[in-house]
C-alpha positions as a Markdown table, in Angstrom:
| # | Residue | x | y | z |
|---|---|---|---|---|
| 1 | Unk | 106.9 | 141.2 | 89.3 |
| 2 | Unk | 108.3 | 141.2 | 93.5 |
| 3 | Unk | 106.8 | 138.5 | 95.3 |
| 4 | Unk | 103.6 | 139.9 | 98.2 |
| 5 | Unk | 104.4 | 138.7 | 101.3 |
| 6 | Unk | 101.5 | 137.7 | 103.3 |
| 7 | Unk | 102.6 | 137.4 | 106.5 |
| 8 | Unk | 104.6 | 140.6 | 108.4 |
| 9 | Unk | 106.9 | 139.8 | 111.4 |
| 10 | Unk | 105.5 | 137.0 | 113.4 |
| 11 | Unk | 101.6 | 138.0 | 113.5 |
| 12 | Unk | 100.4 | 134.9 | 112.2 |
| 13 | Unk | 103.4 | 132.3 | 113.1 |
| 14 | Unk | 100.3 | 131.0 | 115.9 |
| 15 | Unk | 97.4 | 130.3 | 113.1 |
| 16 | Unk | 99.9 | 128.2 | 111.0 |
| 17 | Unk | 101.0 | 126.5 | 113.5 |
| 18 | Unk | 97.1 | 125.5 | 114.2 |
| 19 | Unk | 96.7 | 125.0 | 110.0 |
| 20 | Unk | 99.7 | 122.7 | 110.2 |
| 21 | Unk | 98.5 | 120.5 | 112.7 |
| 22 | Unk | 95.2 | 120.7 | 111.4 |
| 23 | Unk | 96.2 | 119.5 | 107.9 |
| 24 | Unk | 98.4 | 116.4 | 109.6 |
| 25 | Unk | 95.3 | 115.5 | 111.6 |
| 26 | Unk | 92.0 | 116.3 | 109.0 |
| 27 | Unk | 92.5 | 112.8 | 107.3 |
| 28 | Unk | 92.1 | 110.6 | 110.4 |
| 29 | Unk | 89.4 | 113.0 | 111.6 |
| 30 | Unk | 87.3 | 112.9 | 108.2 |
| 31 | Unk | 87.6 | 109.3 | 108.1 |
| 32 | Unk | 86.4 | 109.0 | 112.0 |
| 33 | Unk | 83.7 | 111.1 | 111.2 |
| 34 | Unk | 83.0 | 109.4 | 108.0 |
| 35 | Unk | 81.7 | 106.3 | 110.0 |
| 36 | Unk | 80.3 | 107.6 | 112.6 |
| 37 | Unk | 78.2 | 110.0 | 110.5 |
| 38 | Unk | 75.4 | 107.3 | 110.7 |
| 39 | Unk | 74.9 | 106.9 | 113.9 |
| 40 | Unk | 73.9 | 110.7 | 114.6 |
| 41 | Unk | 70.1 | 111.4 | 115.6 |
| 42 | Unk | 68.5 | 112.8 | 114.0 |
| 43 | Unk | 67.7 | 116.0 | 116.0 |
| 44 | Unk | 71.3 | 115.9 | 116.2 |
| 45 | Unk | 71.6 | 116.5 | 112.7 |
| 46 | Unk | 68.8 | 118.8 | 111.9 |
| 47 | Unk | 70.6 | 120.8 | 115.0 |
| 48 | Unk | 74.2 | 121.3 | 113.5 |
| 49 | Unk | 72.3 | 121.8 | 109.9 |
| 50 | Unk | 71.0 | 124.8 | 111.3 |
| 51 | Unk | 74.2 | 125.6 | 112.9 |
| 52 | Unk | 75.8 | 125.6 | 109.6 |
| 53 | Unk | 73.3 | 127.4 | 107.5 |
| 54 | Unk | 73.4 | 129.8 | 110.5 |
| 55 | Unk | 77.4 | 130.5 | 109.9 |
| 56 | Unk | 77.3 | 130.7 | 106.1 |
| 57 | Unk | 74.7 | 133.2 | 106.2 |
| 58 | Unk | 76.6 | 135.2 | 109.2 |
| 59 | Unk | 79.8 | 135.3 | 106.7 |
| 60 | Unk | 78.2 | 135.6 | 103.4 |
| 61 | Unk | 76.4 | 139.1 | 104.8 |
| 62 | Unk | 79.6 | 140.0 | 106.7 |
| 63 | Unk | 81.6 | 139.8 | 102.8 |
| 64 | Unk | 79.0 | 141.5 | 101.7 |
| 65 | Unk | 79.4 | 144.8 | 103.6 |
| 66 | Unk | 83.0 | 144.7 | 102.7 |
| 67 | Unk | 81.8 | 145.5 | 98.8 |
| 68 | Unk | 82.3 | 148.5 | 97.8 |
| 69 | Unk | 79.8 | 149.1 | 95.1 |
| 70 | Unk | 81.4 | 152.3 | 93.5 |
| 71 | Unk | 84.4 | 150.0 | 93.1 |
| 72 | Unk | 82.5 | 147.0 | 91.8 |
| 73 | Unk | 81.3 | 149.4 | 89.0 |
| 74 | Unk | 84.5 | 150.6 | 88.2 |
| 75 | Unk | 86.5 | 147.1 | 88.5 |
| 76 | Unk | 83.6 | 145.0 | 86.0 |
| 77 | Unk | 83.5 | 146.6 | 83.1 |
| 78 | Unk | 87.4 | 147.0 | 82.9 |
| 79 | Unk | 87.7 | 143.2 | 83.3 |
| 80 | Unk | 90.7 | 141.5 | 81.2 |
| 81 | Unk | 88.3 | 138.8 | 79.1 |
| 82 | Unk | 91.5 | 137.4 | 77.7 |
| 83 | Unk | 91.3 | 135.5 | 81.2 |
| 84 | Unk | 87.7 | 135.1 | 82.4 |
| 85 | Unk | 86.8 | 131.6 | 81.1 |
| 86 | Unk | 90.2 | 130.6 | 82.1 |
| 87 | Unk | 89.0 | 129.2 | 85.5 |
| 88 | Unk | 86.0 | 127.2 | 84.2 |
| 89 | Unk | 88.1 | 125.4 | 81.7 |
| 90 | Unk | 90.8 | 124.8 | 84.4 |
| 91 | Unk | 88.5 | 123.5 | 87.4 |
| 92 | Unk | 87.2 | 120.6 | 84.6 |
| 93 | Unk | 90.4 | 120.1 | 83.6 |
| 94 | Unk | 91.2 | 119.3 | 87.5 |
| 95 | Unk | 88.3 | 117.2 | 87.5 |
| 96 | Unk | 89.4 | 115.2 | 84.5 |
| 97 | Unk | 93.1 | 114.2 | 86.4 |
| 98 | Unk | 91.0 | 113.4 | 89.8 |
| 99 | Unk | 88.6 | 111.2 | 87.8 |
| 100 | Unk | 91.8 | 109.4 | 86.4 |
| 101 | Unk | 93.2 | 109.2 | 90.0 |
| 102 | Unk | 89.6 | 107.3 | 91.3 |
| 103 | Unk | 90.2 | 104.9 | 88.1 |
| 104 | Unk | 93.7 | 104.4 | 88.9 |
| 105 | Unk | 92.5 | 103.6 | 91.9 |
| 106 | Unk | 89.9 | 101.5 | 90.9 |
| 107 | Unk | 91.6 | 99.0 | 88.8 |
| 108 | Unk | 93.6 | 98.5 | 91.1 |
| 109 | Unk | 90.5 | 96.1 | 92.1 |
| 110 | Unk | 89.4 | 95.1 | 88.5 |
| 111 | Unk | 86.8 | 97.9 | 88.3 |
| 112 | Unk | 85.2 | 98.1 | 84.9 |
| 113 | Unk | 84.6 | 102.1 | 85.9 |
| 114 | Unk | 86.5 | 104.0 | 83.0 |
| 115 | Unk | 87.9 | 107.6 | 83.3 |
| 116 | Unk | 84.7 | 109.1 | 81.4 |
| 117 | Unk | 82.5 | 107.0 | 83.9 |
| 118 | Unk | 83.9 | 108.2 | 86.9 |
| 119 | Unk | 84.4 | 111.7 | 85.9 |
| 120 | Unk | 80.3 | 111.7 | 84.6 |
| 121 | Unk | 79.6 | 110.3 | 89.0 |
| 122 | Unk | 82.7 | 113.2 | 89.7 |
| 123 | Unk | 80.6 | 116.2 | 88.0 |
| 124 | Unk | 77.2 | 114.8 | 89.3 |
| 125 | Unk | 78.6 | 114.3 | 92.9 |
| 126 | Unk | 79.8 | 118.1 | 92.0 |
| 127 | Unk | 76.3 | 119.4 | 91.2 |
| 128 | Unk | 74.7 | 117.4 | 94.7 |
| 129 | Unk | 77.7 | 119.0 | 96.4 |
| 130 | Unk | 76.5 | 122.6 | 96.3 |
| 131 | Unk | 73.0 | 121.6 | 96.5 |
| 132 | Unk | 73.7 | 119.4 | 100.0 |
| 133 | Unk | 75.6 | 120.3 | 102.8 |
| 134 | Unk | 78.9 | 119.7 | 103.5 |
| 135 | Unk | 81.6 | 117.6 | 101.6 |
| 136 | Unk | 80.6 | 114.0 | 102.0 |
| 137 | Unk | 77.1 | 114.8 | 100.6 |
| 138 | Unk | 78.1 | 114.9 | 97.2 |
| 139 | Unk | 81.3 | 112.2 | 97.6 |
| 140 | Unk | 78.2 | 109.7 | 99.1 |
| 141 | Unk | 76.8 | 110.7 | 95.7 |
| 142 | Unk | 79.8 | 109.4 | 93.4 |
| 143 | Unk | 80.1 | 106.0 | 95.2 |
| 144 | Unk | 75.8 | 105.5 | 95.4 |
| 145 | Unk | 76.7 | 106.0 | 91.4 |
| 146 | Unk | 79.0 | 103.7 | 91.1 |
| 147 | Unk | 77.7 | 100.9 | 93.3 |
| 148 | Unk | 74.5 | 101.2 | 91.0 |
| 149 | Unk | 76.0 | 101.2 | 87.6 |
| 150 | Unk | 78.9 | 98.2 | 88.2 |
| 151 | Unk | 77.5 | 96.5 | 91.6 |
| 152 | Unk | 80.9 | 97.0 | 93.2 |
| 153 | Unk | 82.0 | 96.4 | 97.0 |
| 154 | Unk | 80.5 | 99.2 | 98.9 |
| 155 | Unk | 83.5 | 98.9 | 101.1 |
| 156 | Unk | 86.1 | 99.4 | 99.0 |
| 157 | Unk | 84.3 | 102.3 | 97.2 |
| 158 | Unk | 84.2 | 104.3 | 100.5 |
| 159 | Unk | 87.9 | 103.2 | 100.7 |
| 160 | Unk | 88.8 | 104.3 | 97.5 |
| 161 | Unk | 87.2 | 107.9 | 98.2 |
| 162 | Unk | 88.4 | 108.0 | 102.0 |
| 163 | Unk | 92.4 | 107.8 | 100.5 |
| 164 | Unk | 91.7 | 110.1 | 97.9 |
| 165 | Unk | 90.8 | 112.5 | 100.5 |
| 166 | Unk | 93.4 | 111.6 | 102.7 |
| 167 | Unk | 96.1 | 111.9 | 99.8 |
| 168 | Unk | 94.5 | 114.8 | 98.5 |
| 169 | Unk | 95.7 | 116.1 | 101.9 |
| 170 | Unk | 98.4 | 115.6 | 101.5 |
| 171 | Unk | 99.0 | 117.6 | 98.3 |
| 172 | Unk | 97.5 | 120.6 | 98.9 |
| 173 | Unk | 100.3 | 120.6 | 102.3 |
| 174 | Unk | 102.9 | 119.6 | 99.9 |
| 175 | Unk | 102.5 | 122.3 | 97.5 |
| 176 | Unk | 102.2 | 125.4 | 100.4 |
| 177 | Unk | 105.1 | 123.8 | 101.9 |
| 178 | Unk | 107.0 | 123.5 | 98.5 |
| 179 | Unk | 106.0 | 127.3 | 97.7 |
| 180 | Unk | 106.7 | 128.8 | 101.3 |
| 181 | Unk | 110.1 | 127.0 | 101.0 |
| 182 | Unk | 111.2 | 128.4 | 97.3 |
| 183 | Unk | 110.2 | 131.8 | 97.9 |
| 184 | Unk | 110.5 | 132.3 | 101.4 |
| 185 | Unk | 110.2 | 136.3 | 100.7 |
| 186 | Unk | 106.3 | 134.9 | 100.9 |
| 187 | Unk | 106.8 | 134.7 | 104.5 |
| 188 | Unk | 109.7 | 137.3 | 104.9 |
| 189 | Unk | 112.0 | 134.5 | 105.9 |
| 190 | Unk | 110.3 | 134.4 | 109.6 |
| 191 | Unk | 110.7 | 131.4 | 111.4 |
| 192 | Unk | 106.7 | 131.0 | 110.5 |
| 193 | Unk | 108.0 | 129.2 | 107.3 |
| 194 | Unk | 108.9 | 126.2 | 109.4 |
| 195 | Unk | 105.7 | 124.4 | 110.2 |
| 196 | Unk | 105.3 | 124.1 | 106.6 |
| 197 | Unk | 108.9 | 122.8 | 105.7 |
| 198 | Unk | 108.5 | 120.2 | 108.6 |
| 199 | Unk | 104.9 | 119.3 | 108.4 |
| 200 | Unk | 105.3 | 117.2 | 105.2 |
| 201 | Unk | 107.2 | 114.8 | 106.5 |
| 202 | Unk | 105.4 | 114.7 | 109.8 |
| 203 | Unk | 101.8 | 113.8 | 107.9 |
| 204 | Unk | 103.8 | 111.0 | 106.0 |
| 205 | Unk | 105.0 | 109.6 | 109.3 |
| 206 | Unk | 101.8 | 109.8 | 110.8 |
| 207 | Unk | 100.2 | 107.9 | 107.4 |
| 208 | Unk | 103.0 | 105.3 | 107.7 |
| 209 | Unk | 102.0 | 104.5 | 110.9 |
| 210 | Unk | 98.1 | 104.6 | 110.9 |
| 211 | Unk | 98.1 | 102.9 | 106.9 |
| 212 | Unk | 101.1 | 100.7 | 106.9 |
| 213 | Unk | 102.1 | 99.1 | 109.9 |
| 214 | Unk | 99.8 | 96.7 | 111.6 |
| 215 | Unk | 97.7 | 98.4 | 114.7 |
| 216 | Unk | 98.8 | 97.6 | 117.9 |
| 217 | Unk | 96.8 | 94.3 | 119.4 |
| 218 | Unk | 95.4 | 96.1 | 122.7 |
| 219 | Unk | 92.9 | 98.0 | 119.6 |
| 220 | Unk | 92.7 | 94.4 | 117.3 |
| 221 | Unk | 91.3 | 92.7 | 120.6 |
| 222 | Unk | 88.5 | 95.9 | 120.3 |
| 223 | Unk | 87.2 | 94.2 | 116.8 |
| 224 | Unk | 84.2 | 92.7 | 117.6 |
| 225 | Unk | 83.0 | 95.9 | 120.2 |
| 226 | Unk | 81.2 | 97.8 | 117.7 |
| 227 | Unk | 80.7 | 98.4 | 114.4 |
| 228 | Unk | 83.0 | 101.5 | 114.0 |
| 229 | Unk | 85.9 | 100.0 | 115.0 |
| 230 | Unk | 85.5 | 97.0 | 112.9 |
| 231 | Unk | 85.2 | 99.5 | 110.0 |
| 232 | Unk | 88.2 | 101.7 | 110.9 |
| 233 | Unk | 90.7 | 98.1 | 111.6 |
| 234 | Unk | 89.0 | 96.9 | 108.4 |
| 235 | Unk | 90.8 | 100.0 | 106.6 |
| 236 | Unk | 93.7 | 99.8 | 108.1 |
| 237 | Unk | 94.1 | 96.5 | 106.3 |
| 238 | Unk | 92.9 | 97.6 | 103.0 |
| 239 | Unk | 95.7 | 100.7 | 102.8 |
| 240 | Unk | 98.2 | 98.4 | 104.1 |
| 241 | Unk | 97.4 | 96.4 | 100.7 |
| 242 | Unk | 98.0 | 99.2 | 98.3 |
| 243 | Unk | 101.3 | 99.1 | 96.8 |
| 244 | Unk | 103.5 | 102.1 | 97.3 |
| 245 | Unk | 103.7 | 102.8 | 93.1 |
| 246 | Unk | 100.2 | 103.1 | 93.3 |
| 247 | Unk | 99.9 | 105.5 | 96.5 |
| 248 | Unk | 102.6 | 108.2 | 94.4 |
| 249 | Unk | 100.7 | 108.1 | 91.6 |
| 250 | Unk | 97.9 | 109.1 | 93.2 |
| 251 | Unk | 99.7 | 111.6 | 95.3 |
| 252 | Unk | 101.0 | 113.0 | 91.9 |
| 253 | Unk | 97.9 | 112.7 | 90.2 |
| 254 | Unk | 96.2 | 115.0 | 93.7 |
| 255 | Unk | 98.7 | 117.6 | 93.2 |
| 256 | Unk | 97.9 | 118.3 | 89.4 |
| 257 | Unk | 95.1 | 118.7 | 89.9 |
| 258 | Unk | 94.9 | 121.0 | 92.9 |
| 259 | Unk | 97.4 | 123.2 | 90.8 |
| 260 | Unk | 94.9 | 123.2 | 87.9 |
| 261 | Unk | 92.2 | 124.8 | 90.2 |
| 262 | Unk | 94.8 | 127.3 | 91.6 |
| 263 | Unk | 95.9 | 128.3 | 88.6 |
| 264 | Unk | 91.9 | 128.8 | 88.0 |
| 265 | Unk | 92.1 | 131.0 | 91.0 |
| 266 | Unk | 95.2 | 133.0 | 89.4 |
| 267 | Unk | 93.4 | 133.8 | 86.2 |
| 268 | Unk | 90.4 | 135.1 | 87.5 |
| 269 | Unk | 92.7 | 137.3 | 89.8 |
| 270 | Unk | 94.2 | 138.2 | 86.8 |
| 271 | Unk | 90.9 | 139.0 | 85.1 |
| 272 | Unk | 90.0 | 141.9 | 87.8 |
| 273 | Unk | 93.4 | 142.8 | 87.0 |
| 274 | Unk | 95.0 | 142.2 | 90.8 |
| 275 | Unk | 98.7 | 141.8 | 90.7 |
| 276 | Unk | 99.2 | 139.4 | 93.4 |
| 277 | Unk | 101.2 | 136.4 | 91.7 |
| 278 | Unk | 101.0 | 133.0 | 91.2 |
| 279 | Unk | 103.2 | 132.2 | 93.9 |
| 280 | Unk | 100.7 | 134.0 | 96.9 |
| 281 | Unk | 98.2 | 131.9 | 95.5 |
| 282 | Unk | 100.3 | 128.5 | 95.4 |
| 283 | Unk | 100.7 | 129.4 | 98.5 |
| 284 | Unk | 96.9 | 131.0 | 100.0 |
| 285 | Unk | 94.8 | 128.2 | 98.4 |
| 286 | Unk | 96.2 | 125.1 | 100.2 |
| 287 | Unk | 95.3 | 126.7 | 103.1 |
| 288 | Unk | 91.6 | 128.3 | 101.8 |
| 289 | Unk | 91.3 | 124.2 | 100.5 |
| 290 | Unk | 92.0 | 122.6 | 104.3 |
| 291 | Unk | 89.8 | 124.9 | 106.1 |
| 292 | Unk | 86.8 | 125.0 | 103.9 |
| 293 | Unk | 86.8 | 121.5 | 104.6 |
| 294 | Unk | 85.9 | 122.0 | 108.5 |
| 295 | Unk | 82.6 | 121.0 | 108.9 |
| 296 | Unk | 81.2 | 123.4 | 109.8 |
| 297 | Unk | 79.4 | 126.0 | 107.3 |
| 298 | Unk | 77.4 | 124.6 | 104.4 |
| 299 | Unk | 79.8 | 123.1 | 102.2 |
| 300 | Unk | 82.3 | 125.2 | 103.1 |
| 301 | Unk | 80.3 | 128.4 | 101.9 |
| 302 | Unk | 81.3 | 131.7 | 103.7 |
| 303 | Unk | 84.5 | 130.1 | 105.1 |
| 304 | Unk | 86.1 | 129.8 | 101.8 |
| 305 | Unk | 85.6 | 133.3 | 100.9 |
| 306 | Unk | 85.8 | 134.5 | 104.1 |
| 307 | Unk | 89.2 | 132.7 | 104.5 |
| 308 | Unk | 90.0 | 133.9 | 101.2 |
| 309 | Unk | 89.8 | 137.5 | 101.3 |
| 310 | Unk | 91.6 | 137.8 | 104.5 |
| 311 | Unk | 94.6 | 136.1 | 103.2 |
| 312 | Unk | 94.3 | 138.4 | 99.9 |
| 313 | Unk | 93.7 | 141.7 | 101.7 |
| 314 | Unk | 97.0 | 140.8 | 104.1 |
| 315 | Unk | 98.5 | 140.2 | 100.9 |
| 316 | Unk | 97.8 | 143.9 | 100.5 |
| 317 | Unk | 95.1 | 143.6 | 98.1 |
| 318 | Unk | 91.8 | 145.6 | 97.8 |
| 319 | Unk | 89.3 | 144.2 | 100.3 |
| 320 | Unk | 86.6 | 144.8 | 98.0 |
| 321 | Unk | 87.9 | 143.6 | 95.4 |
| 322 | Unk | 89.3 | 140.1 | 97.2 |
| 323 | Unk | 85.8 | 139.7 | 98.2 |
| 324 | Unk | 84.6 | 139.5 | 94.4 |
| 325 | Unk | 87.1 | 137.2 | 93.8 |
| 326 | Unk | 86.5 | 134.9 | 96.3 |
| 327 | Unk | 82.1 | 135.5 | 95.2 |
| 328 | Unk | 83.6 | 134.6 | 91.6 |
| 329 | Unk | 85.4 | 131.6 | 92.2 |
| 330 | Unk | 82.7 | 130.4 | 94.1 |
| 331 | Unk | 80.0 | 131.0 | 91.0 |
| 332 | Unk | 82.4 | 129.8 | 89.0 |
| 333 | Unk | 82.1 | 126.4 | 90.5 |
| 334 | Unk | 78.4 | 126.0 | 90.4 |
| 335 | Unk | 78.6 | 126.8 | 86.9 |
| 336 | Unk | 81.0 | 123.8 | 86.1 |
| 337 | Unk | 79.1 | 122.1 | 88.7 |
| 338 | Unk | 76.1 | 123.2 | 86.6 |
| 339 | Unk | 77.2 | 120.0 | 83.8 |
| 340 | Unk | 76.6 | 117.4 | 86.4 |
| 341 | Unk | 73.6 | 118.5 | 87.1 |
| 342 | Unk | 72.3 | 118.2 | 83.1 |
| 343 | Unk | 74.6 | 115.2 | 82.9 |
| 344 | Unk | 72.2 | 113.2 | 85.9 |
| 345 | Unk | 69.0 | 115.0 | 84.4 |
| 346 | Unk | 70.2 | 113.4 | 80.3 |
| 347 | Unk | 70.7 | 109.5 | 82.9 |
| 348 | Unk | 66.9 | 110.3 | 84.4 |
| 349 | Unk | 65.4 | 111.2 | 81.2 |
| 350 | Unk | 67.6 | 108.3 | 79.5 |
| 351 | Unk | 66.6 | 105.5 | 82.2 |
| 352 | Unk | 62.4 | 106.9 | 82.2 |
| 353 | Unk | 62.6 | 106.2 | 78.4 |
| 354 | Unk | 64.0 | 103.3 | 78.8 |
């Protein structure tokens, strides 16, 4: 099968550069948001929640208007059921690998948390991540469950989750960069490939500067000026103490986890008899992931589906098929998260019976 080209001529060159810069800077803005979230006023939180709800609802309604119901009635009965369940199990496998990654970080700090426990906390956090607005809601639940069970250090747990998120961004950038480098025909050999090729070493340099080197003295002097500054400097100290072998292991597991998730998207597209190649999904899904993490909607709802639809249509897919795929992927995530809800229910029943 021939590779599908997403970008014709240079029409998306500027957006790609913007996305690349976002890849490089988002982990640090994520950290700042995590540290300053508690300082946000309740009215501001309510206003932001309302804006996110409005944007998600508007995007979802707009995507619904793109569905051709005649086309849907034609496609659904012809589903390739050999591929339908693959995304469900691949997402479960992706979460399992992510659980190994988290456990590997916790072992470094002599935590007794097993891979199975990490997996259960991940699944429960996925469930709450669907219910609560924003990605950080699920992570907060995961940290709280671990603290309740093991009485672990709150700062260390939060720092390991932040490190997971940060290296996870590097991992998805690496997937996109390698795919674009090995299959430049996806971009028709345009100069738009350059940002992808250089984005990975750029982010590594940034991470070395911020995470491995000692902070400048001018910043160190501000340690006592506020809780947020103090927390950021403590994070720098935390990251500098991690061995390189552990960071490489976490990066490798992040790549594997994301590849399993991307494979699920590809197989569901195959179930819909869409003919886009796997290489296309290895290129566009990392972009979908990173834009979904923008704190502008409820857990990325609407943004995720809209971005995926946009790139699939650019690659030649029918708009209705692309929207249908994006909604089915979200339904698959809901299905998997329900297992986390079941685990939470059983845990609650068990604690009540004691």
